[in-house]
Amino acid sequence: MDKTNPPNSPLVSAYLRFLQLAKVIQALPDGQEMDANEKALLQAVVLRWYEDQPMTVREAIGLADLGSPATLHKRITRLREKDMLSNLNLEGDRRAKFLIPTQRTLDYFQNLGQSMQQAHQNSVA
């Protein structure tokens, strides 16, 4: 592949355009940023929430492919401090703390979704 010319595949172009657009919104509105590990943890938690199976803190800390329990606990704490995650306790069971996305997180994913849509529209235009 010629490295001086951009790829002519519409799918490659669409994905690269998405990455460009997503890069613009990676910073949170107040200028805070999430590192790649925080993003991966947030995505795992939100995906489970989206599937109507909220993840408990214990389950999140057990995601060995994302880090050690101590590291994951620190990441959960940082995501809470950034107002990206909150806890939900079910009535009758105060021990299990479920991680749920905040409105800020939903807005963040809304912006990413809009970037994907814009990248797709640009690729078919």
XYZ file of N, CA and C in Angstrom:
375
model
N 0.849 -1.182 0.000
C 0.000 0.000 0.000
C 0.892 1.243 0.000
N 0.542 2.190 -0.823
C 1.276 3.439 -0.904
C 0.971 4.269 0.343
N 1.988 4.567 1.135
C 1.779 5.272 2.401
C 1.565 6.763 2.215
N 1.736 7.286 1.000
C 1.545 8.712 0.775
C 0.114 9.036 0.389
N -0.659 8.034 -0.005
C -2.047 8.255 -0.395
C -2.985 7.635 0.632
N -4.043 8.343 0.992
C -4.996 7.755 1.934
C -5.687 6.544 1.320
N -6.175 5.620 2.152
C -6.837 4.418 1.626
C -8.107 4.801 0.877
N -8.405 4.033 -0.170
C -9.598 4.351 -0.952
C -10.784 3.464 -0.588
N -10.626 2.595 0.381
C -11.728 1.762 0.828
C -12.711 2.613 1.620
N -13.994 2.563 1.275
C -14.968 3.371 2.017
C -15.065 2.980 3.492
N -14.871 1.700 3.792
C -14.953 1.280 5.191
C -13.752 1.784 5.990
N -12.572 1.708 5.413
C -11.388 2.223 6.088
C -11.520 3.726 6.278
N -11.952 4.404 5.228
C -12.128 5.857 5.318
C -13.160 6.239 6.366
N -14.260 5.493 6.424
C -15.304 5.786 7.409
C -14.772 5.604 8.825
N -14.032 4.531 9.051
C -13.509 4.288 10.395
C -12.482 5.346 10.780
N -11.598 5.696 9.862
C -10.595 6.715 10.161
C -11.242 8.073 10.404
N -12.291 8.378 9.656
C -13.026 9.630 9.886
C -13.685 9.595 11.257
N -14.243 8.440 11.635
C -14.824 8.293 12.968
C -13.774 8.553 14.033
N -12.569 7.990 13.859
C -11.508 8.207 14.838
C -11.152 9.686 14.946
N -11.144 10.383 13.811
C -10.867 11.814 13.845
C -11.944 12.556 14.635
N -13.206 12.242 14.351
C -14.305 12.907 15.044
C -14.339 12.543 16.520
N -14.088 11.276 16.833
C -14.108 10.833 18.227
C -12.993 11.506 19.016
N -11.863 11.735 18.377
C -10.742 12.385 19.055
C -11.135 13.771 19.545
N -11.965 14.451 18.777
C -12.407 15.790 19.143
C -13.225 15.777 20.435
N -14.010 14.721 20.631
C -14.884 14.701 21.804
C -14.352 13.826 22.930
N -13.132 13.330 22.812
C -12.583 12.475 23.857
C -12.458 13.199 25.188
N -12.116 14.467 25.154
C -12.024 15.220 26.402
C -13.429 15.467 26.926
N -13.585 15.323 28.207
C -14.877 15.585 28.828
C -15.107 17.093 28.851
N -16.358 17.527 28.988
C -16.671 18.954 28.889
C -15.844 19.868 29.800
N -15.449 19.394 30.961
C -14.690 20.259 31.862
C -13.185 20.129 31.645
N -12.791 19.498 30.554
C -11.383 19.377 30.222
C -10.722 18.134 30.774
N -11.414 17.385 31.624
C -10.846 16.140 32.132
C -10.802 15.134 30.996
N -9.872 14.211 31.102
C -9.785 13.158 30.110
C -9.800 11.806 30.801
N -10.186 10.801 30.050
C -10.112 9.428 30.527
C -8.977 8.750 29.778
N -8.215 7.930 30.492
C -7.192 7.176 29.784
C -7.840 5.951 29.136
N -7.076 5.245 28.334
C -7.617 4.101 27.588
C -8.167 3.024 28.513
N -7.528 2.824 29.654
C -7.994 1.809 30.595
C -9.317 2.205 31.246
N -9.460 3.478 31.572
C -10.735 3.956 32.125
C -11.848 3.815 31.089
N -11.538 4.120 29.846
C -12.539 3.989 28.777
C -12.969 2.539 28.614
N -11.998 1.625 28.659
C -12.319 0.200 28.508
C -13.212 -0.273 29.650
N -12.912 0.136 30.872
C -13.738 -0.234 32.011
C -15.121 0.381 31.892
N -15.182 1.657 31.532
C -16.475 2.323 31.376
C -17.312 1.628 30.305
N -16.702 1.267 29.197
C -17.427 0.578 28.135
C -17.974 -0.762 28.610
N -17.181 -1.507 29.367
C -17.635 -2.806 29.882
C -18.825 -2.631 30.818
N -18.751 -1.646 31.709
C -19.831 -1.400 32.666
C -21.099 -0.944 31.932
N -20.946 -0.021 31.000
C -22.113 0.522 30.300
C -22.739 -0.520 29.380
N -21.930 -1.358 28.772
C -22.482 -2.415 27.919
C -23.349 -3.358 28.742
N -22.879 -3.747 29.901
C -23.681 -4.615 30.778
C -24.968 -3.910 31.205
N -24.884 -2.622 31.528
C -26.068 -1.842 31.903
C -27.048 -1.794 30.720
N -26.526 -1.577 29.527
C -27.349 -1.515 28.315
C -28.056 -2.844 28.065
N -27.396 -3.931 28.398
C -27.977 -5.272 28.240
C -28.919 -5.614 29.389
N -29.222 -4.633 30.227
C -30.120 -4.772 31.373
C -29.607 -5.781 32.402
N -28.287 -5.828 32.533
C -27.629 -6.678 33.526
C -26.530 -5.864 34.198
N -26.899 -4.850 34.991
C -25.870 -3.972 35.575
C -24.783 -4.752 36.298
N -23.573 -4.264 36.177
C -22.407 -4.898 36.764
C -22.246 -4.424 38.206
N -21.903 -5.340 39.078
C -21.610 -4.959 40.454
C -20.158 -4.502 40.540
N -19.858 -3.789 41.608
C -18.477 -3.374 41.837
C -17.588 -4.609 41.924
N -18.061 -5.631 42.581
C -17.279 -6.868 42.718
C -16.975 -7.461 41.336
N -17.962 -7.489 40.450
C -17.735 -8.021 39.097
C -16.726 -7.158 38.335
N -16.854 -5.842 38.472
C -15.939 -4.940 37.774
C -14.505 -5.133 38.257
N -14.341 -5.297 39.562
C -13.009 -5.505 40.118
C -12.436 -6.856 39.678
N -13.300 -7.766 39.277
C -12.873 -9.078 38.815
C -12.535 -9.154 37.340
N -12.590 -8.059 36.622
C -12.271 -8.058 35.189
C -10.751 -8.112 35.010
N -10.203 -9.300 35.158
C -8.746 -9.484 35.174
C -8.064 -8.998 33.901
N -8.747 -9.060 32.763
C -8.120 -8.608 31.518
C -7.954 -7.089 31.474
N -8.594 -6.367 32.407
C -8.476 -4.908 32.452
C -7.561 -4.427 33.575
N -7.052 -5.348 34.389
C -6.132 -4.944 35.446
C -6.328 -5.742 36.712
N -5.503 -5.428 37.684
C -5.600 -6.099 38.986
C -6.790 -5.523 39.758
N -7.276 -6.235 40.755
C -8.394 -5.702 41.556
C -8.105 -4.314 42.135
N -6.905 -4.105 42.644
C -6.580 -2.790 43.221
C -6.600 -1.696 42.154
N -6.059 -2.015 40.988
C -6.052 -1.034 39.883
C -7.462 -0.735 39.422
N -8.286 -1.758 39.292
C -9.670 -1.551 38.854
C -10.454 -0.754 39.893
N -10.200 -0.981 41.160
C -10.877 -0.218 42.201
C -10.523 1.262 42.078
N -9.245 1.562 41.798
C -8.818 2.953 41.603
C -9.494 3.561 40.380
N -9.623 2.779 39.317
C -10.267 3.295 38.097
C -11.748 3.576 38.344
N -12.407 2.695 39.081
C -13.817 2.928 39.420
C -13.940 4.218 40.219
N -13.051 4.399 41.178
C -13.061 5.616 41.992
C -12.861 6.854 41.122
N -11.914 6.793 40.193
C -11.674 7.940 39.305
C -12.885 8.218 38.419
N -13.525 7.164 37.908
C -14.709 7.364 37.068
C -15.865 7.950 37.886
N -15.974 7.585 39.147
C -16.975 8.213 40.018
C -16.651 9.686 40.232
N -15.383 9.984 40.483
C -14.965 11.373 40.704
C -15.204 12.236 39.468
N -15.120 11.638 38.300
C -15.371 12.360 37.045
C -16.853 12.388 36.707
N -17.680 11.860 37.597
C -19.130 11.798 37.424
C -19.523 10.984 36.192
N -18.778 9.889 35.961
C -19.089 9.007 34.846
C -19.835 7.759 35.310
N -19.672 7.386 36.580
C -20.361 6.229 37.150
C -20.961 6.601 38.497
N -22.070 5.955 38.799
C -22.647 6.082 40.134
C -23.049 4.694 40.610
N -23.411 4.613 41.878
C -23.809 3.338 42.479
C -25.321 3.258 42.593
N -25.803 2.039 42.528
C -27.215 1.758 42.771
C -27.276 0.568 43.712
N -27.967 0.745 44.827
C -28.186 -0.352 45.769
C -29.641 -0.784 45.635
N -29.857 -2.079 45.576
C -31.223 -2.592 45.504
C -31.810 -2.669 46.905
N -33.097 -2.423 46.991
C -33.764 -2.523 48.286
C -33.616 -3.938 48.821
N -33.333 -4.042 50.105
C -33.215 -5.344 50.727
C -31.835 -5.956 50.631
N -30.947 -5.399 49.793
C -29.588 -5.934 49.666
C -28.612 -4.768 49.602
N -28.165 -4.310 50.732
C -27.263 -3.167 50.793
C -25.822 -3.564 50.454
N -25.544 -4.872 50.374
C -24.178 -5.313 50.107
C -23.805 -5.144 48.643
N -24.709 -5.456 47.743
C -24.402 -5.399 46.307
C -24.553 -3.967 45.800
N -23.456 -3.437 45.295
C -23.472 -2.101 44.699
C -23.338 -2.262 43.191
N -24.346 -1.802 42.485
C -24.328 -1.873 41.028
C -23.766 -0.570 40.472
N -22.968 -0.684 39.433
C -22.415 0.481 38.754
C -23.334 0.855 37.605
N -23.738 2.098 37.580
C -24.609 2.560 36.500
C -24.039 3.849 35.914
N -24.280 4.060 34.634
C -23.768 5.279 34.007
C -24.551 6.499 34.481
N -23.872 7.614 34.541
C -24.517 8.883 34.866
C -25.005 9.532 33.568
N -25.717 10.605 33.705
C -26.166 11.346 32.520
C -24.959 11.825 31.718
N -23.903 12.179 32.414
C -22.684 12.626 31.734
C -22.133 11.523 30.830
N -22.172 10.287 31.308
C -21.708 9.155 30.505
C -22.614 8.935 29.309
N -23.915 9.020 29.525
C -24.853 8.845 28.411
C -24.646 9.926 27.368
N -24.382 11.153 27.800
C -24.094 12.242 26.856
C -22.804 11.960 26.088
N -21.806 11.424 26.781
C -20.526 11.084 26.159
C -20.735 10.058 25.038
N -21.497 9.002 25.333
C -21.759 7.982 24.317
C -22.675 8.521 23.210
N -23.562 9.430 23.554
C -24.407 10.087 22.541
C -23.510 10.828 21.539
N -22.527 11.545 22.050
C -21.610 12.275 21.170
C -20.783 11.331 20.305
N -20.338 10.223 20.889
C -19.603 9.238 20.083
C -20.504 8.657 18.992
N -21.751 8.370 19.329
C -22.699 7.851 18.343
C -22.932 8.840 17.214
N -23.032 10.115 17.573
C -23.204 11.137 16.541
C -21.973 11.215 15.642
N -20.792 11.031 16.221
C -19.566 11.027 15.418
C -19.554 9.859 14.449
N -19.993 8.692 14.915
C -20.073 7.529 14.022
C -21.043 7.795 12.882
N -22.185 8.364 13.221
C -23.185 8.650 12.197
C -22.649 9.662 11.183
N -21.964 10.689 11.677
C -21.402 11.691 10.779
C -20.326 11.075 9.886
N -19.492 10.208 10.454
C -18.458 9.550 9.651
C -19.093 8.698 8.568
N -20.177 7.991 8.920
C -20.865 7.161 7.936
C -21.474 8.026 6.836
N -22.120 9.105 7.212
C -22.735 9.985 6.202
C -21.681 10.563 5.275
N -20.516 10.917 5.832
C -19.450 11.472 5.000
C -18.884 10.434 4.039
N -18.896 9.152 4.461
C -18.328 8.119 3.606
C -19.239 7.752 2.447
N -20.552 7.929 2.621
C -21.478 7.589 1.540
C -21.776 8.794 0.653
N -21.352 9.953 1.076
C -21.615 11.168 0.284
C -20.619 11.327 -0.834
